[in-house]
PDB file of C-alpha atoms in Angstrom:
ATOM      1  CA  UNK D   1      -0.490  -0.240  -0.085  1.00 89.00           C
ATOM      2  CA  UNK D   2       1.108   3.566  -0.821  1.00 92.00           C
ATOM      3  CA  UNK D   3       0.204   6.493   1.186  1.00 95.00           C
ATOM      4  CA  UNK D   4       0.656  10.200   1.042  1.00 94.00           C
ATOM      5  CA  UNK D   5       0.899  13.136   2.838  1.00 95.00           C
ATOM      6  CA  UNK D   6       1.245  16.229   0.968  1.00 94.00           C
ATOM      7  CA  UNK D   7       2.593  18.524   3.760  1.00 96.00           C
ATOM      8  CA  UNK D   8       3.297  22.661   2.732  1.00 95.00           C
ATOM      9  CA  UNK D   9       5.799  24.216   4.868  1.00 94.00           C
ATOM     10  CA  UNK D  10       6.817  27.583   5.518  1.00 92.00           C
ATOM     11  CA  UNK D  11       2.746  28.344   7.292  1.00 96.00           C
ATOM     12  CA  UNK D  12       2.941  32.107   9.150  1.00 95.00           C
ATOM     13  CA  UNK D  13       6.345  33.086   6.039  1.00 92.00           C
ATOM     14  CA  UNK D  14       4.004  35.805   4.757  1.00 91.00           C
ATOM     15  CA  UNK D  15       0.569  36.152   4.482  1.00 93.00           C
ATOM     16  CA  UNK D  16       0.885  35.255   0.663  1.00 89.00           C
ATOM     17  CA  UNK D  17       2.095  32.112   1.837  1.00 91.00           C
ATOM     18  CA  UNK D  18      -0.621  32.009   3.926  1.00 95.00           C
ATOM     19  CA  UNK D  19      -3.462  31.733   1.854  1.00 93.00           C
ATOM     20  CA  UNK D  20      -2.175  29.677  -1.214  1.00 93.00           C
ATOM     21  CA  UNK D  21      -1.421  26.529   1.674  1.00 96.00           C
ATOM     22  CA  UNK D  22      -5.362  27.588   2.774  1.00 95.00           C
ATOM     23  CA  UNK D  23      -6.718  27.779  -1.631  1.00 94.00           C
ATOM     24  CA  UNK D  24      -4.278  24.536  -2.178  1.00 94.00           C
ATOM     25  CA  UNK D  25      -5.483  22.557   1.387  1.00 95.00           C
ATOM     26  CA  UNK D  26      -8.931  23.506   0.330  1.00 93.00           C
ATOM     27  CA  UNK D  27      -8.380  22.080  -3.367  1.00 91.00           C
ATOM     28  CA  UNK D  28      -7.619  18.920  -1.156  1.00 90.00           C
ATOM     29  CA  UNK D  29      -4.082  18.401  -2.396  1.00 91.00           C
ATOM     30  CA  UNK D  30      -1.859  19.876   0.614  1.00 94.00           C
ATOM     31  CA  UNK D  31      -3.293  17.811   3.455  1.00 93.00           C
ATOM     32  CA  UNK D  32      -1.370  19.682   6.509  1.00 96.00           C
ATOM     33  CA  UNK D  33       1.084  22.224   7.265  1.00 97.00           C
ATOM     34  CA  UNK D  34       4.090  23.640   9.682  1.00 97.00           C
ATOM     35  CA  UNK D  35       4.112  26.747  11.478  1.00 98.00           C
ATOM     36  CA  UNK D  36       6.695  29.178  11.634  1.00 96.00           C
ATOM     37  CA  UNK D  37       6.419  30.081  15.441  1.00 97.00           C
ATOM     38  CA  UNK D  38       8.761  33.699  14.517  1.00 92.00           C
ATOM     39  CA  UNK D  39       6.992  34.281  11.130  1.00 92.00           C
ATOM     40  CA  UNK D  40       5.675  38.011  10.334  1.00 90.00           C
ATOM     41  CA  UNK D  41       2.233  36.411   9.523  1.00 93.00           C
ATOM     42  CA  UNK D  42       2.402  34.119  12.665  1.00 97.00           C
ATOM     43  CA  UNK D  43      -0.711  35.626  14.406  1.00 97.00           C
ATOM     44  CA  UNK D  44      -2.564  35.134  10.386  1.00 95.00           C
ATOM     45  CA  UNK D  45      -1.439  31.569   9.851  1.00 96.00           C
ATOM     46  CA  UNK D  46      -3.211  30.410  13.766  1.00 97.00           C
ATOM     47  CA  UNK D  47      -6.515  32.097  12.382  1.00 95.00           C
ATOM     48  CA  UNK D  48      -7.252  30.867   9.269  1.00 95.00           C
ATOM     49  CA  UNK D  49      -5.803  27.376  10.536  1.00 94.00           C
ATOM     50  CA  UNK D  50      -8.489  27.599  13.648  1.00 93.00           C
ATOM     51  CA  UNK D  51     -11.412  28.024  11.060  1.00 90.00           C
ATOM     52  CA  UNK D  52     -11.089  25.198   9.232  1.00 87.00           C
ATOM     53  CA  UNK D  53     -11.904  22.295  10.099  1.00 79.00           C
ATOM     54  CA  UNK D  54      -9.561  18.787   9.540  1.00 83.00           C
ATOM     55  CA  UNK D  55      -6.903  21.219   8.717  1.00 89.00           C
ATOM     56  CA  UNK D  56      -3.337  19.026  10.372  1.00 94.00           C
ATOM     57  CA  UNK D  57      -0.991  21.863  11.873  1.00 97.00           C
ATOM     58  CA  UNK D  58       2.349  21.102  13.053  1.00 97.00           C
ATOM     59  CA  UNK D  59       5.466  23.240  13.991  1.00 98.00           C
ATOM     60  CA  UNK D  60       7.690  24.046  11.303  1.00 97.00           C
ATOM     61  CA  UNK D  61      10.874  24.926  13.901  1.00 98.00           C
ATOM     62  CA  UNK D  62      13.307  26.937  12.739  1.00 97.00           C
ATOM     63  CA  UNK D  63      16.483  27.172  13.888  1.00 97.00           C
ATOM     64  CA  UNK D  64      17.942  29.232  10.994  1.00 94.00           C
ATOM     65  CA  UNK D  65      17.576  32.291   8.788  1.00 88.00           C
ATOM     66  CA  UNK D  66      15.534  33.339  11.608  1.00 87.00           C
ATOM     67  CA  UNK D  67      15.812  35.069  15.423  1.00 91.00           C
ATOM     68  CA  UNK D  68      14.701  32.789  18.247  1.00 94.00           C
ATOM     69  CA  UNK D  69      11.202  33.238  20.306  1.00 94.00           C
ATOM     70  CA  UNK D  70      13.114  32.155  23.454  1.00 92.00           C
ATOM     71  CA  UNK D  71      14.968  35.513  23.329  1.00 82.00           C
ATOM     72  CA  UNK D  72      19.279  35.490  22.504  1.00 80.00           C
ATOM     73  CA  UNK D  73      20.553  35.589  25.596  1.00 86.00           C
ATOM     74  CA  UNK D  74      18.989  32.693  26.324  1.00 91.00           C
ATOM     75  CA  UNK D  75      20.110  30.235  23.768  1.00 95.00           C
ATOM     76  CA  UNK D  76      23.348  32.110  22.854  1.00 94.00           C
ATOM     77  CA  UNK D  77      24.898  28.999  20.838  1.00 95.00           C
ATOM     78  CA  UNK D  78      22.737  29.427  18.336  1.00 95.00           C
ATOM     79  CA  UNK D  79      22.795  32.456  16.972  1.00 94.00           C
ATOM     80  CA  UNK D  80      25.185  33.919  14.478  1.00 86.00           C
ATOM     81  CA  UNK D  81      26.846  36.741  16.809  1.00 76.00           C
ATOM     82  CA  UNK D  82      28.508  37.886  13.710  1.00 73.00           C
ATOM     83  CA  UNK D  83      24.537  38.865  12.629  1.00 67.00           C
ATOM     84  CA  UNK D  84      23.776  40.342  15.865  1.00 72.00           C
ATOM     85  CA  UNK D  85      20.467  38.674  17.401  1.00 81.00           C
ATOM     86  CA  UNK D  86      20.029  36.607  14.683  1.00 89.00           C
ATOM     87  CA  UNK D  87      20.433  32.064  13.553  1.00 93.00           C
ATOM     88  CA  UNK D  88      23.125  31.203  11.792  1.00 92.00           C
ATOM     89  CA  UNK D  89      21.847  31.518   7.733  1.00 88.00           C
ATOM     90  CA  UNK D  90      22.296  28.053   6.533  1.00 88.00           C
ATOM     91  CA  UNK D  91      21.559  24.154   7.443  1.00 89.00           C
ATOM     92  CA  UNK D  92      25.257  23.676   6.568  1.00 88.00           C
ATOM     93  CA  UNK D  93      26.408  25.970   9.125  1.00 92.00           C
ATOM     94  CA  UNK D  94      24.672  25.031  12.161  1.00 94.00           C
ATOM     95  CA  UNK D  95      25.505  21.340  10.367  1.00 91.00           C
ATOM     96  CA  UNK D  96      29.582  22.620  11.104  1.00 93.00           C
ATOM     97  CA  UNK D  97      28.736  23.870  14.201  1.00 94.00           C
ATOM     98  CA  UNK D  98      27.231  20.510  15.574  1.00 93.00           C
ATOM     99  CA  UNK D  99      29.756  18.445  14.124  1.00 91.00           C
ATOM    100  CA  UNK D 100      32.508  20.790  15.894  1.00 93.00           C
ATOM    101  CA  UNK D 101      30.608  20.891  19.786  1.00 93.00           C
ATOM    102  CA  UNK D 102      29.605  24.158  19.420  1.00 94.00           C
ATOM    103  CA  UNK D 103      25.819  24.218  19.954  1.00 96.00           C
ATOM    104  CA  UNK D 104      24.446  23.149  23.583  1.00 97.00           C
ATOM    105  CA  UNK D 105      21.764  20.673  23.133  1.00 96.00           C
ATOM    106  CA  UNK D 106      20.074  22.341  26.368  1.00 97.00           C
ATOM    107  CA  UNK D 107      19.892  25.868  24.026  1.00 97.00           C
ATOM    108  CA  UNK D 108      18.150  23.534  20.955  1.00 97.00           C
ATOM    109  CA  UNK D 109      15.624  21.608  23.566  1.00 97.00           C
ATOM    110  CA  UNK D 110      14.492  24.903  25.114  1.00 97.00           C
ATOM    111  CA  UNK D 111      14.346  26.862  21.549  1.00 98.00           C
ATOM    112  CA  UNK D 112      12.408  24.150  20.216  1.00 98.00           C
ATOM    113  CA  UNK D 113      10.066  24.022  22.982  1.00 98.00           C
ATOM    114  CA  UNK D 114       9.666  27.391  23.157  1.00 97.00           C
ATOM    115  CA  UNK D 115       8.970  27.578  19.550  1.00 98.00           C
ATOM    116  CA  UNK D 116       6.225  24.780  20.257  1.00 98.00           C
ATOM    117  CA  UNK D 117       4.858  25.800  22.956  1.00 97.00           C
ATOM    118  CA  UNK D 118       3.757  29.720  21.778  1.00 97.00           C
ATOM    119  CA  UNK D 119       1.404  27.304  18.494  1.00 98.00           C
ATOM    120  CA  UNK D 120       0.012  25.154  22.192  1.00 97.00           C
ATOM    121  CA  UNK D 121      -0.502  28.469  23.378  1.00 97.00           C
ATOM    122  CA  UNK D 122      -2.208  30.075  20.587  1.00 96.00           C
ATOM    123  CA  UNK D 123      -4.629  27.132  20.286  1.00 95.00           C
ATOM    124  CA  UNK D 124      -3.058  24.699  17.741  1.00 95.00           C
ATOM    125  CA  UNK D 125      -3.419  21.495  18.263  1.00 94.00           C
ATOM    126  CA  UNK D 126       0.337  19.973  17.230  1.00 96.00           C
ATOM    127  CA  UNK D 127       0.385  17.052  14.920  1.00 95.00           C
ATOM    128  CA  UNK D 128       3.701  16.460  14.659  1.00 97.00           C
ATOM    129  CA  UNK D 129       7.187  18.708  13.633  1.00 98.00           C
ATOM    130  CA  UNK D 130       9.463  19.569  11.151  1.00 97.00           C
ATOM    131  CA  UNK D 131      12.459  21.551  11.067  1.00 97.00           C
ATOM    132  CA  UNK D 132      13.399  24.811   8.347  1.00 94.00           C
ATOM    133  CA  UNK D 133      15.878  23.628   6.217  1.00 91.00           C
ATOM    134  CA  UNK D 134      15.508  20.308   7.347  1.00 93.00           C
ATOM    135  CA  UNK D 135      18.405  20.635  10.190  1.00 95.00           C
ATOM    136  CA  UNK D 136      17.056  17.703  12.345  1.00 96.00           C
ATOM    137  CA  UNK D 137      19.340  15.531  10.185  1.00 94.00           C
ATOM    138  CA  UNK D 138      21.797  16.389  11.771  1.00 95.00           C
ATOM    139  CA  UNK D 139      21.978  14.171  14.665  1.00 95.00           C
ATOM    140  CA  UNK D 140      22.722  15.977  17.682  1.00 95.00           C
ATOM    141  CA  UNK D 141      20.433  18.429  16.588  1.00 96.00           C
ATOM    142  CA  UNK D 142      17.961  15.453  16.193  1.00 97.00           C
ATOM    143  CA  UNK D 143      18.491  14.018  19.702  1.00 97.00           C
ATOM    144  CA  UNK D 144      17.627  18.057  20.927  1.00 97.00           C
ATOM    145  CA  UNK D 145      14.547  18.596  18.970  1.00 97.00           C
ATOM    146  CA  UNK D 146      13.224  14.612  20.345  1.00 97.00           C
ATOM    147  CA  UNK D 147      13.574  15.631  23.814  1.00 97.00           C
ATOM    148  CA  UNK D 148      11.927  18.732  23.033  1.00 97.00           C
ATOM    149  CA  UNK D 149       8.856  16.830  20.973  1.00 97.00           C
ATOM    150  CA  UNK D 150       8.801  14.164  24.387  1.00 96.00           C
ATOM    151  CA  UNK D 151       8.192  16.988  26.484  1.00 96.00           C
ATOM    152  CA  UNK D 152       5.475  18.705  24.510  1.00 96.00           C
ATOM    153  CA  UNK D 153       3.844  15.373  23.839  1.00 96.00           C
ATOM    154  CA  UNK D 154       4.464  16.365  20.158  1.00 97.00           C
ATOM    155  CA  UNK D 155       5.348  12.201  19.177  1.00 96.00           C
ATOM    156  CA  UNK D 156       5.094  12.836  15.240  1.00 98.00           C
ATOM    157  CA  UNK D 157       8.631  13.889  12.998  1.00 98.00           C
ATOM    158  CA  UNK D 158       8.670  14.089   9.785  1.00 97.00           C
ATOM    159  CA  UNK D 159      11.528  12.163   8.630  1.00 96.00           C
ATOM    160  CA  UNK D 160      13.647  14.355   6.109  1.00 93.00           C
ATOM    161  CA  UNK D 161      15.242  11.744   3.961  1.00 92.00           C
ATOM    162  CA  UNK D 162      14.823  10.990   0.492  1.00 87.00           C
ATOM    163  CA  UNK D 163      15.107   7.896  -1.646  1.00 81.00           C
ATOM    164  CA  UNK D 164      16.978   9.013  -4.407  1.00 69.00           C
ATOM    165  CA  UNK D 165      16.403   6.372  -7.012  1.00 67.00           C
ATOM    166  CA  UNK D 166      12.690   7.089  -6.843  1.00 58.00           C
ATOM    167  CA  UNK D 167      13.478  11.053  -7.949  1.00 53.00           C
ATOM    168  CA  UNK D 168      13.451  10.259 -11.798  1.00 48.00           C
ATOM    169  CA  UNK D 169      12.709  14.431 -12.516  1.00 51.00           C
ATOM    170  CA  UNK D 170      15.048  17.248 -13.350  1.00 54.00           C
ATOM    171  CA  UNK D 171      17.785  17.645 -10.209  1.00 59.00           C
ATOM    172  CA  UNK D 172      20.424  19.569 -10.492  1.00 62.00           C
ATOM    173  CA  UNK D 173      23.877  17.247  -9.860  1.00 67.00           C
ATOM    174  CA  UNK D 174      25.051  19.396  -7.293  1.00 66.00           C
ATOM    175  CA  UNK D 175      21.706  18.973  -5.555  1.00 65.00           C
ATOM    176  CA  UNK D 176      21.159  15.167  -6.200  1.00 66.00           C
ATOM    177  CA  UNK D 177      24.382  14.505  -4.694  1.00 69.00           C
ATOM    178  CA  UNK D 178      23.658  16.595  -1.550  1.00 68.00           C
ATOM    179  CA  UNK D 179      20.903  15.034  -1.018  1.00 69.00           C
ATOM    180  CA  UNK D 180      22.713  11.195  -1.873  1.00 70.00           C
ATOM    181  CA  UNK D 181      25.327  12.400   0.715  1.00 69.00           C
ATOM    182  CA  UNK D 182      22.821  13.460   3.768  1.00 75.00           C
ATOM    183  CA  UNK D 183      21.361   9.779   3.412  1.00 78.00           C
ATOM    184  CA  UNK D 184      24.160   8.532   4.794  1.00 82.00           C
ATOM    185  CA  UNK D 185      22.691  10.242   7.628  1.00 88.00           C
ATOM    186  CA  UNK D 186      19.527   8.136   7.936  1.00 91.00           C
ATOM    187  CA  UNK D 187      19.744   5.185   9.211  1.00 93.00           C
ATOM    188  CA  UNK D 188      21.059   7.506  12.589  1.00 95.00           C
ATOM    189  CA  UNK D 189      18.084   9.188  12.122  1.00 96.00           C
ATOM    190  CA  UNK D 190      16.018   5.873  12.047  1.00 96.00           C
ATOM    191  CA  UNK D 191      17.440   4.995  15.695  1.00 97.00           C
ATOM    192  CA  UNK D 192      17.351   8.084  17.209  1.00 97.00           C
ATOM    193  CA  UNK D 193      13.455   8.755  15.937  1.00 97.00           C
ATOM    194  CA  UNK D 194      13.054   4.476  17.791  1.00 96.00           C
ATOM    195  CA  UNK D 195      14.477   5.048  20.655  1.00 96.00           C
ATOM    196  CA  UNK D 196      12.480   7.875  21.672  1.00 95.00           C
ATOM    197  CA  UNK D 197       9.604   6.112  20.928  1.00 95.00           C
ATOM    198  CA  UNK D 198       8.492   8.706  18.229  1.00 97.00           C
ATOM    199  CA  UNK D 199       6.803   7.322  14.648  1.00 97.00           C
ATOM    200  CA  UNK D 200       7.864   8.709  11.323  1.00 97.00           C
ATOM    201  CA  UNK D 201       7.286   8.315   7.636  1.00 97.00           C
ATOM    202  CA  UNK D 202       9.724   5.880   5.418  1.00 96.00           C
ATOM    203  CA  UNK D 203      10.748   9.476   4.160  1.00 93.00           C
ATOM    204  CA  UNK D 204      10.082  12.125   2.096  1.00 91.00           C
ATOM    205  CA  UNK D 205       9.170  13.527  -1.609  1.00 87.00           C
ATOM    206  CA  UNK D 206      10.122  16.387  -2.955  1.00 80.00           C
ATOM    207  CA  UNK D 207      13.367  17.548  -1.470  1.00 80.00           C
ATOM    208  CA  UNK D 208      15.484  17.083  -4.486  1.00 76.00           C
ATOM    209  CA  UNK D 209      12.991  19.023  -6.346  1.00 72.00           C
ATOM    210  CA  UNK D 210      12.989  22.126  -4.353  1.00 72.00           C
ATOM    211  CA  UNK D 211      13.067  25.331  -5.878  1.00 66.00           C
ATOM    212  CA  UNK D 212      11.832  23.303  -9.049  1.00 72.00           C
ATOM    213  CA  UNK D 213       8.829  21.421  -8.180  1.00 78.00           C
ATOM    214  CA  UNK D 214       6.413  21.298 -11.003  1.00 81.00           C
ATOM    215  CA  UNK D 215       3.947  19.556 -13.112  1.00 84.00           C
ATOM    216  CA  UNK D 216       6.097  17.591 -15.143  1.00 83.00           C
ATOM    217  CA  UNK D 217       7.949  17.082 -11.648  1.00 80.00           C
ATOM    218  CA  UNK D 218       5.446  15.799  -9.579  1.00 84.00           C
ATOM    219  CA  UNK D 219       3.300  13.969 -11.167  1.00 86.00           C
ATOM    220  CA  UNK D 220       7.020  12.000 -11.393  1.00 82.00           C
ATOM    221  CA  UNK D 221       7.298  11.832  -7.803  1.00 82.00           C
ATOM    222  CA  UNK D 222       3.875   9.788  -7.140  1.00 84.00           C
ATOM    223  CA  UNK D 223       3.894   7.617 -10.356  1.00 85.00           C
ATOM    224  CA  UNK D 224       7.342   6.733  -8.839  1.00 83.00           C
ATOM    225  CA  UNK D 225       6.704   6.766  -5.121  1.00 85.00           C
ATOM    226  CA  UNK D 226       7.098   3.744  -3.241  1.00 86.00           C
ATOM    227  CA  UNK D 227       5.617   1.474  -0.494  1.00 92.00           C
ATOM    228  CA  UNK D 228       5.193   2.926   2.571  1.00 95.00           C
ATOM    229  CA  UNK D 229       3.777   6.430   3.608  1.00 96.00           C
ATOM    230  CA  UNK D 230       5.736   8.877   2.303  1.00 95.00           C
ATOM    231  CA  UNK D 231       5.589  12.533   3.174  1.00 95.00           C
ATOM    232  CA  UNK D 232       5.946  14.803  -0.218  1.00 91.00           C
ATOM    233  CA  UNK D 233       7.402  18.470   0.802  1.00 91.00           C
ATOM    234  CA  UNK D 234       5.926  21.366  -1.071  1.00 90.00           C
ATOM    235  CA  UNK D 235       6.240  25.438  -0.298  1.00 90.00           C
ATOM    236  CA  UNK D 236       3.073  26.896  -1.422  1.00 91.00           C
ATOM    237  CA  UNK D 237       2.820  30.528  -1.772  1.00 84.00           C
ATOM    238  CA  UNK D 238       1.534  33.719  -3.931  1.00 86.00           C
ATOM    239  CA  UNK D 239       4.639  36.042  -4.727  1.00 82.00           C
ATOM    240  CA  UNK D 240       4.137  39.578  -3.015  1.00 81.00           C
ATOM    241  CA  UNK D 241       5.872  42.519  -1.870  1.00 81.00           C
ATOM    242  CA  UNK D 242       6.741  40.811   1.464  1.00 72.00           C
ATOM    243  CA  UNK D 243       8.194  37.650  -0.107  1.00 66.00           C
ATOM    244  CA  UNK D 244      10.722  40.153  -1.587  1.00 66.00           C
ATOM    245  CA  UNK D 245      11.932  41.631   1.395  1.00 73.00           C
ATOM    246  CA  UNK D 246      12.400  37.675   2.282  1.00 71.00           C
ATOM    247  CA  UNK D 247      15.576  36.135   2.710  1.00 68.00           C
ATOM    248  CA  UNK D 248      14.958  32.797   1.048  1.00 68.00           C
ATOM    249  CA  UNK D 249      15.836  31.803  -2.909  1.00 65.00           C
ATOM    250  CA  UNK D 250      11.678  30.125  -3.391  1.00 65.00           C
ATOM    251  CA  UNK D 251      10.156  33.386  -4.873  1.00 59.00           C
ATOM    252  CA  UNK D 252       8.762  32.232  -8.390  1.00 69.00           C
ATOM    253  CA  UNK D 253       8.766  28.459  -7.741  1.00 69.00           C
ATOM    254  CA  UNK D 254       6.930  28.942  -4.703  1.00 73.00           C
ATOM    255  CA  UNK D 255       3.343  30.457  -7.325  1.00 76.00           C
ATOM    256  CA  UNK D 256       4.618  27.541  -9.528  1.00 83.00           C
TER     257      UNK D 256
END
């Protein structure tokens, strides 16, 4: 049996992103979304989510490209001190910091707990968690994130690893090699999640296609989806002034 979750990331990023996600949900395509606690259009996203029936919303934990909910003084190891009050600006820089032992697991757990707590305080019944730019693929980040999720009563987490042999659409060689290399961490991911008693899927689809997902690649992904339960990751959005002012490489592709 093949089962597919289609999750929209970046809920709350802008009003245009919120509107697009709800349009995709009401059209019967998107089945869930993950909400960013530190986003500019957070309040609107909460309002829209609470207006809908059976729309599953999780927490899109942000540890890069943003500022902490808990305050910089509480999580100093997560801050790029050259940028003042902001996180590091890429998954790679966070991964290197984790590898070098520069991240305090307590800071990761505290910030994730604060972000999950903000959603719960707003009345969102959180169904699952994932992370912005899939940074929980790194074991040190994952371990702390799992601790936070358990403390908040959240049992489901995204499996961010994509079986590249099923990604038969157009993808840049660089992107494909990145995903292939990172898949070496997938066994450790399953070990940590399993030992914590959390649940996850067999993997994600659309990771390689991020930024180039279109009708053709979507069709190829669905047609080549293997047996099991999978999550297709997407980023719907309307391109407007707010999105243009945000640091992101995903612009017109959100509209597509």
